[in-house]
PDB file of C-alpha atoms in Angstrom:
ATOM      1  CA  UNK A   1      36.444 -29.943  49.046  1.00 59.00           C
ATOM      2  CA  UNK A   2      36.776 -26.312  48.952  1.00 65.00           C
ATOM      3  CA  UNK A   3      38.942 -26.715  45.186  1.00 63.00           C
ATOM      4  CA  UNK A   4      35.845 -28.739  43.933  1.00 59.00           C
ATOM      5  CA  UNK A   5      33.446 -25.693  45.080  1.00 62.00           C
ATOM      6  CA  UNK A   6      35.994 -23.263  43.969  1.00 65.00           C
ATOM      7  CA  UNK A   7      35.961 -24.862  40.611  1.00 56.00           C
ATOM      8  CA  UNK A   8      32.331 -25.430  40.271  1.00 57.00           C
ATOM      9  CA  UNK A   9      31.845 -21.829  41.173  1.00 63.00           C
ATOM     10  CA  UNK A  10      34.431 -20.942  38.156  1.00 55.00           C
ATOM     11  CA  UNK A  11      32.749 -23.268  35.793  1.00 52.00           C
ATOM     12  CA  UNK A  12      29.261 -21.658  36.518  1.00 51.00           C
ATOM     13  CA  UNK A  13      30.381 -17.949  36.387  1.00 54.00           C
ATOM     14  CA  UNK A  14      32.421 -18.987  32.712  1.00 52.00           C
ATOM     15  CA  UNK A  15      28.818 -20.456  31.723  1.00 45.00           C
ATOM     16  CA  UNK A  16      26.941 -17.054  31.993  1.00 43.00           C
ATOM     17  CA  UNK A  17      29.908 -15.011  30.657  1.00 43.00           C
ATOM     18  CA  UNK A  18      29.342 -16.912  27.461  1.00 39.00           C
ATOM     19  CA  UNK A  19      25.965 -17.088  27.694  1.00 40.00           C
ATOM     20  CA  UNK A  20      25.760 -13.648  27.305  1.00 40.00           C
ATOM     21  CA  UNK A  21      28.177 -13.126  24.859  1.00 37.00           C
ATOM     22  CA  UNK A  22      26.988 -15.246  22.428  1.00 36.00           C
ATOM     23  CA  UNK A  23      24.522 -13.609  20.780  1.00 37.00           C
ATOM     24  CA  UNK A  24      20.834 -15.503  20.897  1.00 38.00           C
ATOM     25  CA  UNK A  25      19.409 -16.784  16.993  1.00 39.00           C
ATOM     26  CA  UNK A  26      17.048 -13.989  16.286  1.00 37.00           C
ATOM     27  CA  UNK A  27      14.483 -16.699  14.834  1.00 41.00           C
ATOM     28  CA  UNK A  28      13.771 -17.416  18.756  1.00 38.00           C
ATOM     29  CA  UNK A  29      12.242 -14.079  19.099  1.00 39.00           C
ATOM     30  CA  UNK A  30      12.641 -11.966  15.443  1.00 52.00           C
ATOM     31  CA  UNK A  31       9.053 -11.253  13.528  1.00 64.00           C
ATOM     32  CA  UNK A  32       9.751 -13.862  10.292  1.00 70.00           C
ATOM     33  CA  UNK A  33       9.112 -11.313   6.968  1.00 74.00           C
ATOM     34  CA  UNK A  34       8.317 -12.794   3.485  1.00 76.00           C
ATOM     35  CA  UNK A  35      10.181 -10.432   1.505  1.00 79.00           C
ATOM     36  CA  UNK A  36       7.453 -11.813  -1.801  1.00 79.00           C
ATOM     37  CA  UNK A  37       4.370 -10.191  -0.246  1.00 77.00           C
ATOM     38  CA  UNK A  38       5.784  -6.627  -0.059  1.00 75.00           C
ATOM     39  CA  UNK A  39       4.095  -5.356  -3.136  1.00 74.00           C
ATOM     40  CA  UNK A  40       1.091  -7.231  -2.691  1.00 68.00           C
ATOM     41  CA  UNK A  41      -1.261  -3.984  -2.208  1.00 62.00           C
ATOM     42  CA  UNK A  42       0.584  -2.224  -4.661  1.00 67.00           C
ATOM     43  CA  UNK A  43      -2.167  -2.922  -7.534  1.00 68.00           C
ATOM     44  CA  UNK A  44      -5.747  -3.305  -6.942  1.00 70.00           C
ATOM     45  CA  UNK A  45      -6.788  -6.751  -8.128  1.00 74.00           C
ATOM     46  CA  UNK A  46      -9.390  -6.723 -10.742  1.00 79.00           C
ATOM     47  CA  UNK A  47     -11.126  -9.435  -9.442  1.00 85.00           C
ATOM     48  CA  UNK A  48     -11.847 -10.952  -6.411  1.00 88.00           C
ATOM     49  CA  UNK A  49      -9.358 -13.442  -5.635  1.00 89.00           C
ATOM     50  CA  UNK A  50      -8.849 -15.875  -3.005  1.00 91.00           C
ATOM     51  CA  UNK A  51      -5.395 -17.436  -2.133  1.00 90.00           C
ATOM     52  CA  UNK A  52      -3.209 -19.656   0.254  1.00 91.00           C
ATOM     53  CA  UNK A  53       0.367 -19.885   0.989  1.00 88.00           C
ATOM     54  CA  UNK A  54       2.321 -22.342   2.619  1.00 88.00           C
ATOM     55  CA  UNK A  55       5.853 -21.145   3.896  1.00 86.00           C
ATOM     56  CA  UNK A  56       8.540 -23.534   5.551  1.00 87.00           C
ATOM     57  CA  UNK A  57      11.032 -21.523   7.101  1.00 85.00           C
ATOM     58  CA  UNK A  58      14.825 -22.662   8.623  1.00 85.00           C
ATOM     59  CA  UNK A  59      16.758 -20.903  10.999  1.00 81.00           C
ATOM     60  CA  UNK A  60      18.842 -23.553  12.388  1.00 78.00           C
ATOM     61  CA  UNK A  61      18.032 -25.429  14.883  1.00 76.00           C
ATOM     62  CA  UNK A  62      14.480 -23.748  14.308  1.00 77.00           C
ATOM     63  CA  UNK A  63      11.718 -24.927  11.865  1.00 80.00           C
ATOM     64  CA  UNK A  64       8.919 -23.332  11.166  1.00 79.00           C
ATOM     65  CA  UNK A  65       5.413 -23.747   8.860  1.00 82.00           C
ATOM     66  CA  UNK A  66       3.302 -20.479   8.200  1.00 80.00           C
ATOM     67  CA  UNK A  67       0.509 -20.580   6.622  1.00 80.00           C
ATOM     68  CA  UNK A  68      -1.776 -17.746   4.818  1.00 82.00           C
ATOM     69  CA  UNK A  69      -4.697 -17.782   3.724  1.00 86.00           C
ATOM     70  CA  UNK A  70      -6.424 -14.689   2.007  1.00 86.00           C
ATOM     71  CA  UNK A  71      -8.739 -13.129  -0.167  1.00 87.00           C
ATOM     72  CA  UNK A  72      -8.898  -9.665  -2.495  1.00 85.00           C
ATOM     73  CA  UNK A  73     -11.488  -7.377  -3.712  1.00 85.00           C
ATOM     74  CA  UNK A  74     -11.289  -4.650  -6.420  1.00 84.00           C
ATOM     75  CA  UNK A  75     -11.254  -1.499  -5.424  1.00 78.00           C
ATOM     76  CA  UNK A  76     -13.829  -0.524  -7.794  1.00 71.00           C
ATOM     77  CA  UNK A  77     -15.538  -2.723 -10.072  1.00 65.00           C
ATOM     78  CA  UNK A  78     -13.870  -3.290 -13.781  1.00 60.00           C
ATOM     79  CA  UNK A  79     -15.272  -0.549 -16.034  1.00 63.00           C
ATOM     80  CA  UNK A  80     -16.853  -1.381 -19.488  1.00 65.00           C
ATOM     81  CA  UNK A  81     -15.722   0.685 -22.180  1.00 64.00           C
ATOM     82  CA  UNK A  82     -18.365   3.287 -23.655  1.00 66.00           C
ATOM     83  CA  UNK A  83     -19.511   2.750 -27.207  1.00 65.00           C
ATOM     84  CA  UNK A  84     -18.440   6.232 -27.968  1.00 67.00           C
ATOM     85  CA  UNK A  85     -14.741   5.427 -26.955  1.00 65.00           C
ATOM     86  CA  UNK A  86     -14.482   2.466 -29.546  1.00 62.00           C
ATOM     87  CA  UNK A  87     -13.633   3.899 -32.968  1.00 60.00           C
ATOM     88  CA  UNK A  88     -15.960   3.025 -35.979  1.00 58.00           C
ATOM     89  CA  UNK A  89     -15.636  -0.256 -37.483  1.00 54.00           C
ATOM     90  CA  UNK A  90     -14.934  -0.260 -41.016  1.00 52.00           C
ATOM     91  CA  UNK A  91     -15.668  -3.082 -42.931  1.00 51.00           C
ATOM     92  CA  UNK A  92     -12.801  -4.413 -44.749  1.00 49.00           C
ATOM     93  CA  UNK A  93     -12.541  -6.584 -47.191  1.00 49.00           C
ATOM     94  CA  UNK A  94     -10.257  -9.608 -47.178  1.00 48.00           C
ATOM     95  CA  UNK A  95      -9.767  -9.847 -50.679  1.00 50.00           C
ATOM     96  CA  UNK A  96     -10.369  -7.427 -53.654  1.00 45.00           C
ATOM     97  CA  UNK A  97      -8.475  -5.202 -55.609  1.00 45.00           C
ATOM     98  CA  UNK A  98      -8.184  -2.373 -53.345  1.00 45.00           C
ATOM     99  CA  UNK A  99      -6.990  -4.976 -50.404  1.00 44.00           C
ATOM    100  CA  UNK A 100      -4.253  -6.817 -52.503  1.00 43.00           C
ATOM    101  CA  UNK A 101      -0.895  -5.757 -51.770  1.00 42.00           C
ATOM    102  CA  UNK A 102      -0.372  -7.958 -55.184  1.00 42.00           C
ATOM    103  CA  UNK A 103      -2.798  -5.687 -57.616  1.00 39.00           C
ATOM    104  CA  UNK A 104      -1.268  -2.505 -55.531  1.00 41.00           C
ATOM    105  CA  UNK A 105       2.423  -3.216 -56.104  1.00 41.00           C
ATOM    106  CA  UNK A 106       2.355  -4.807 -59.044  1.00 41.00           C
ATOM    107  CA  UNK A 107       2.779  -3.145 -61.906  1.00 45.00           C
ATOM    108  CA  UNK A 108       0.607  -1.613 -64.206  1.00 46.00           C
ATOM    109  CA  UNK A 109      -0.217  -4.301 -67.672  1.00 43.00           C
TER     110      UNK A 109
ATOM    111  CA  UNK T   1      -5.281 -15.418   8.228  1.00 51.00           C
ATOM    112  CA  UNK T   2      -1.734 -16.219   9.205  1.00 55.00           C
ATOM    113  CA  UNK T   3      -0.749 -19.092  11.527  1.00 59.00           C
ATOM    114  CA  UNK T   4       2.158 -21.115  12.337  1.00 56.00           C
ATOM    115  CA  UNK T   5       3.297 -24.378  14.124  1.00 58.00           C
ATOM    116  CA  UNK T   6       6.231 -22.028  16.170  1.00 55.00           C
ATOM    117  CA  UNK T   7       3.986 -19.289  17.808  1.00 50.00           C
ATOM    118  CA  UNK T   8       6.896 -17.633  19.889  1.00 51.00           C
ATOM    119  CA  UNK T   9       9.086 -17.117  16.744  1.00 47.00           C
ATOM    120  CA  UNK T  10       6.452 -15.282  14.537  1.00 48.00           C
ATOM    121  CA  UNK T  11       4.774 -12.754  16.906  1.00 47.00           C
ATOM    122  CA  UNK T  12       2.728 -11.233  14.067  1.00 47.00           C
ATOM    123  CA  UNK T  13       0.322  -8.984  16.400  1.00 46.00           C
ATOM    124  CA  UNK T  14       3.295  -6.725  17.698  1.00 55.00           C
ATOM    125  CA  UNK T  15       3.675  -4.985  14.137  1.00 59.00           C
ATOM    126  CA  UNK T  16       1.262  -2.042  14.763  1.00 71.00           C
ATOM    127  CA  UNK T  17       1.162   0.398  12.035  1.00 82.00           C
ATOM    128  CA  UNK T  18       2.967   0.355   8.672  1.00 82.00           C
ATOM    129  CA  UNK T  19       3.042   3.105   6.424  1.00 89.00           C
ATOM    130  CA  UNK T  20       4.660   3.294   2.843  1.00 88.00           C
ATOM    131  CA  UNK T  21       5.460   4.961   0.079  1.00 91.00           C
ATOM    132  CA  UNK T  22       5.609   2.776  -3.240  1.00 89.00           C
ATOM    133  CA  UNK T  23       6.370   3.656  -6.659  1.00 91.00           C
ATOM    134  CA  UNK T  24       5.748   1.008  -9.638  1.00 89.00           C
ATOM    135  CA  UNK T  25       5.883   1.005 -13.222  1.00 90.00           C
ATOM    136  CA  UNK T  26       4.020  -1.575 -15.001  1.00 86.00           C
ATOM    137  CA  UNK T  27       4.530  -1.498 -19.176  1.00 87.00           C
ATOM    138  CA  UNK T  28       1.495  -1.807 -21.609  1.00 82.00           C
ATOM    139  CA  UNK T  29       1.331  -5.511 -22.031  1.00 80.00           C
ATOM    140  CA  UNK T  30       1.762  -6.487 -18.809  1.00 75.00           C
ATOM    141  CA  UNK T  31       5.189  -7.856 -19.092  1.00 87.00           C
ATOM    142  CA  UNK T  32       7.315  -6.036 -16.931  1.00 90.00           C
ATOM    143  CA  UNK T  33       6.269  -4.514 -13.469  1.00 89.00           C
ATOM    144  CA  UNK T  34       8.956  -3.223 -11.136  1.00 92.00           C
ATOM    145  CA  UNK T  35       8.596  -1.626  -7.907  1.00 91.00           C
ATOM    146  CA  UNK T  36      10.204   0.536  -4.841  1.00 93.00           C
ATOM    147  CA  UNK T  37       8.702   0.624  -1.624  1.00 93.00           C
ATOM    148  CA  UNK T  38       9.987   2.608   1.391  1.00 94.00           C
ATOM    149  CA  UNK T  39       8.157   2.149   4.582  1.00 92.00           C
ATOM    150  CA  UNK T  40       8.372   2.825   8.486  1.00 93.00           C
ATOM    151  CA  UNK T  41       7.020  -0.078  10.945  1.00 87.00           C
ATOM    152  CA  UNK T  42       6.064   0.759  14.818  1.00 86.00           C
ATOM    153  CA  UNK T  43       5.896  -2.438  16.968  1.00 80.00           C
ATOM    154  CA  UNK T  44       4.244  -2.830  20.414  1.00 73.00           C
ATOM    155  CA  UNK T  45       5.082  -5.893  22.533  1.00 65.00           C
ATOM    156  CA  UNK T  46       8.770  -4.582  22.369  1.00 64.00           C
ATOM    157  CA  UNK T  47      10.637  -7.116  24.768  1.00 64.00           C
ATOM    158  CA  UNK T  48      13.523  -4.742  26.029  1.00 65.00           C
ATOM    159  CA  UNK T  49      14.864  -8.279  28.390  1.00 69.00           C
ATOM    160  CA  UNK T  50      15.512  -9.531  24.928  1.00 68.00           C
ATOM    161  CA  UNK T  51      19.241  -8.862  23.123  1.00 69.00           C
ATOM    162  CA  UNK T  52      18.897  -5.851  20.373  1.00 68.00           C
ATOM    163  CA  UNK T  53      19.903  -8.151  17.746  1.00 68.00           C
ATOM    164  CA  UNK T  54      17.083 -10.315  18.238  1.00 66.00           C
ATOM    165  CA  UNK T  55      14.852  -7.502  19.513  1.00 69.00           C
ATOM    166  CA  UNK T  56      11.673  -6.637  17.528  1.00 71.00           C
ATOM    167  CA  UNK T  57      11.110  -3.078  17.500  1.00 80.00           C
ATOM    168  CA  UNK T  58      10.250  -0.172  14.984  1.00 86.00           C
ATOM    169  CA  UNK T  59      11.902  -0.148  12.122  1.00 88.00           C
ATOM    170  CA  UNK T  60      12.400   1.439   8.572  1.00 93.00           C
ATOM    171  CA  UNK T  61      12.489  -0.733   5.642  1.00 91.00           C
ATOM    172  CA  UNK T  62      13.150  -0.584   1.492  1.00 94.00           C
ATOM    173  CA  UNK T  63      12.286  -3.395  -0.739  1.00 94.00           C
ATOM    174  CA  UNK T  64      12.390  -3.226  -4.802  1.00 94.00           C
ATOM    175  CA  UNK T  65      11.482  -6.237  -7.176  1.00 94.00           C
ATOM    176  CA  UNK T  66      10.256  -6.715 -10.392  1.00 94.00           C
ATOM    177  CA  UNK T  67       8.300  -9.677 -12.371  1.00 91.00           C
ATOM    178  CA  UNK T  68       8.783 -10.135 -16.147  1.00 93.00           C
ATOM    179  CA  UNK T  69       7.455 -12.745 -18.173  1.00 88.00           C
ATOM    180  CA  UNK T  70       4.343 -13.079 -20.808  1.00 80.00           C
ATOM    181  CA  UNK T  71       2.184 -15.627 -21.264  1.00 81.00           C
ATOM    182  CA  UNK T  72       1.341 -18.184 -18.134  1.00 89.00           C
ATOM    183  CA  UNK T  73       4.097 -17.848 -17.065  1.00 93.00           C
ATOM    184  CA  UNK T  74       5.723 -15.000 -14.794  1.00 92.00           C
ATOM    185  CA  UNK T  75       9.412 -14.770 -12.091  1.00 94.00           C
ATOM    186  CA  UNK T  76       9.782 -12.185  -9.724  1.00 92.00           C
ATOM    187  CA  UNK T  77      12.545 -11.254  -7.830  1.00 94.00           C
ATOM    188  CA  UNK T  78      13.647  -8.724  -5.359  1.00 94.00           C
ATOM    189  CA  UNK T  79      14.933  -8.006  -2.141  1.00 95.00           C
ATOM    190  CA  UNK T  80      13.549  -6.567   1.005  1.00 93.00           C
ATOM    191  CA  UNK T  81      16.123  -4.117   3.388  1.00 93.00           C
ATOM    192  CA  UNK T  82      15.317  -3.404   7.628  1.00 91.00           C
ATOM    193  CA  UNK T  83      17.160  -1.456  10.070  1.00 91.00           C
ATOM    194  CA  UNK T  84      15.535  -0.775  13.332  1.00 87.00           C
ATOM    195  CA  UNK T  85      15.584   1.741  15.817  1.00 87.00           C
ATOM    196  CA  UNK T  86      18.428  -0.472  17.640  1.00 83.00           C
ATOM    197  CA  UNK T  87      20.977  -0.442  14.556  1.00 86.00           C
ATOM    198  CA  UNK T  88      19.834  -4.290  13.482  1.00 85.00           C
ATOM    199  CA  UNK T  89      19.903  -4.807  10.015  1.00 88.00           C
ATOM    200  CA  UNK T  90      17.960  -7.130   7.893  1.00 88.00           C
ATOM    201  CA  UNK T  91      18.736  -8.323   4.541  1.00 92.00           C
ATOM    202  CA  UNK T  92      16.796 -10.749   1.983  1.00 92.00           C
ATOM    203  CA  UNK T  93      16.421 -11.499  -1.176  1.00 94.00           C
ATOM    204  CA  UNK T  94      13.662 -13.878  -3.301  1.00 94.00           C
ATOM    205  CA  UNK T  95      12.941 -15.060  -6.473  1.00 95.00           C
ATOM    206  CA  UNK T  96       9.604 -17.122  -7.447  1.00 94.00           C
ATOM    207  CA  UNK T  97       7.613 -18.522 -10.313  1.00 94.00           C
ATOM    208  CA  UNK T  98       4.125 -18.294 -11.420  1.00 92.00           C
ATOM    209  CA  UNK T  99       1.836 -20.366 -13.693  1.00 93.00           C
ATOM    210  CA  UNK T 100      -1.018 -19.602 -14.960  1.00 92.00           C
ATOM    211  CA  UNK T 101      -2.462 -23.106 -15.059  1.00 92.00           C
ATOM    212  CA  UNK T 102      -6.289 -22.039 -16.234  1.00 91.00           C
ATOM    213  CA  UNK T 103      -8.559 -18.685 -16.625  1.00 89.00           C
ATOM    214  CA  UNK T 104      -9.008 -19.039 -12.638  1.00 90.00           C
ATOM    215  CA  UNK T 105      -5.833 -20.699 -11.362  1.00 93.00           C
ATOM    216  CA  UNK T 106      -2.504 -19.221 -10.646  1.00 92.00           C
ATOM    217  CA  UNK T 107       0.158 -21.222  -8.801  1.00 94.00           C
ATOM    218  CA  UNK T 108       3.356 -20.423  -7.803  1.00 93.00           C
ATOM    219  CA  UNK T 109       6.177 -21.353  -5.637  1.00 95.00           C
ATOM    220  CA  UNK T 110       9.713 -19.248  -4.662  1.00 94.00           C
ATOM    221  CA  UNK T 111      12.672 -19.156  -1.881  1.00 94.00           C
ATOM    222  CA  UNK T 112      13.915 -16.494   0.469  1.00 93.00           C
ATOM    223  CA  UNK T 113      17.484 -16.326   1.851  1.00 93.00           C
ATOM    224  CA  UNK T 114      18.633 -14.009   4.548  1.00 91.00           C
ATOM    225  CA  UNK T 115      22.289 -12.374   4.085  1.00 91.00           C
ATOM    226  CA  UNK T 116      22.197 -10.358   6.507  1.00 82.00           C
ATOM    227  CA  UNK T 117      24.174 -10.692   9.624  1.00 82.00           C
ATOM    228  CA  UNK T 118      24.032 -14.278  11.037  1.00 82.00           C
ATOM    229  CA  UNK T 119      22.507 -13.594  14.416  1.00 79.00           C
ATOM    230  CA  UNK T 120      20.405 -11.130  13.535  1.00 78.00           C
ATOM    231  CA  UNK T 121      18.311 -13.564  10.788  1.00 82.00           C
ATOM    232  CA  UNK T 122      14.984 -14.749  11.505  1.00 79.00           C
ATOM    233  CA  UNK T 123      15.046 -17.333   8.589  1.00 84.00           C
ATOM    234  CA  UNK T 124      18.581 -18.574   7.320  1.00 88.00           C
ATOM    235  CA  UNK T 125      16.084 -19.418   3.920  1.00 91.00           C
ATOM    236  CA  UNK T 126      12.639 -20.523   3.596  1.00 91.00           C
ATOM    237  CA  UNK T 127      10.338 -22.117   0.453  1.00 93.00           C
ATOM    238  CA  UNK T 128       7.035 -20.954  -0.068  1.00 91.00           C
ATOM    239  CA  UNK T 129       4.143 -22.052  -2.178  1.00 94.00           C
ATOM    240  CA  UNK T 130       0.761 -21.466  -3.201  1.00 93.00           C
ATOM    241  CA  UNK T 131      -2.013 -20.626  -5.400  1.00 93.00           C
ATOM    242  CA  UNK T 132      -4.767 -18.009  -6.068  1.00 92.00           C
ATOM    243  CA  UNK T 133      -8.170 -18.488  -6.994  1.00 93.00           C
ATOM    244  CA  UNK T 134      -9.818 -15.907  -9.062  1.00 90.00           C
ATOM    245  CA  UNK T 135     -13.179 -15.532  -9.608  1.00 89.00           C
TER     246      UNK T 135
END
């Protein structure tokens, strides 16, 4: 009786040796990082946006679903380009003597 | 909004305050943007019963990537670097595609891998996939 308690006692103290030894998965407790949204405030959106991501995560024997949903706003609204800031339009002709690259390189008759 | 169907393994609320530093360079079509981030994360909720490998406290991080592609269609890649106040280390990398399927529609999808040390993962891998709506 006492070799059977002995032994029990021995199987239960190897138990928590190794159960603190092994290390635990960090998925039970770690903070799961999508390494994809790290430069997501790096540019201000120019317009407003609204999105949704699905993630399905493994860290064996754990599964996992996240989901996001978001939405973006410009910082500032899109800026129209002054009329003074767009050079002056000259009218060209498609065809014509001066527009030719034929009449301009060929030579003179 | 962020939510998930394992509540205990994502503890988003214990990441506090971030702050960064980021540097990008983005070329005049549009093509090519690449970018370097370096960044410093203080956690609350820091469960000291918990082993340091698997222990979520403040940490610095470094992550550079880059997208390329014209048209509708753009991959990114990049990786993503964390080592905490308790010496754990935290490696991944990821690599995604996006369409531009209309005017207002992007959709994309893209994996993640962990290579850092085994026990100190959160997510051996993980797909992801989504869209944006822009108005």
């Amino acid at each position: 009786m006492r070799r059977i308690a002995n032994a029990a006692r021995l199987i239960a103290a190897a138990f928590v040796v190794v159960s603190a030894a092994l290390p635990m998965k960090a998925g039970a407790a770690g903070v799961y990082e999508n390494a994809a949204a790290e430069p997501a405030f790096l540019l201000s959106p120019r317009r407003p946006t609204f999105s949704a991501d699905l993630d399905f995560s493994v860290n064996d024997p754990i599964e996992a679903a996240i989901y996001r949903i978001g939405a973006t706003f410009p910082v500032t609204p899109p800026r129209s380009i002054p009329a003074s800031a767009i050079s002056p339009c000259v009218p060209v002709r498609a065809h014509g003597p001066a527009n030719d690259a034929r009449s301009r390189f060929s030579p003179p008759s | 909004v962020t939510g998930t169907t394992k509540l205990e393994q994502f503890p988003y609320s214990s990441k506090t305050l971030d702050v960064q530093a980021s540097v990008a360079y983005v070329d005049t079509l549009g093509d090519i943007t690449a970018y370097a981030i370096g960044g410093y994360t203080w956690v609350n909720r820091n469960d000291v019963e918990r082993p340091v490998d698997t222990r979520h406290t403040d940490n610095a991080r470094g992550s550079a990537g880059v997208t390329v592609g014209g048209g509708d269609v753009r991959a990114e890649g990049g990786t993503l670097y964390e080592y905490t106040v308790d010496h754990a280390k935290r490696w991944m990398w990821y690599g995604a595609v996006s369409v531009i399927a209309t005017d207002a529609l992007v959709v994309r999808a893209g994996m993640q891998f962990e290579t850092g040390e085994p026990a100190q993962r959160v997510s051996d891998w993980a797909a992801n996939a989504g869209f944006t709506v822009r108005f």
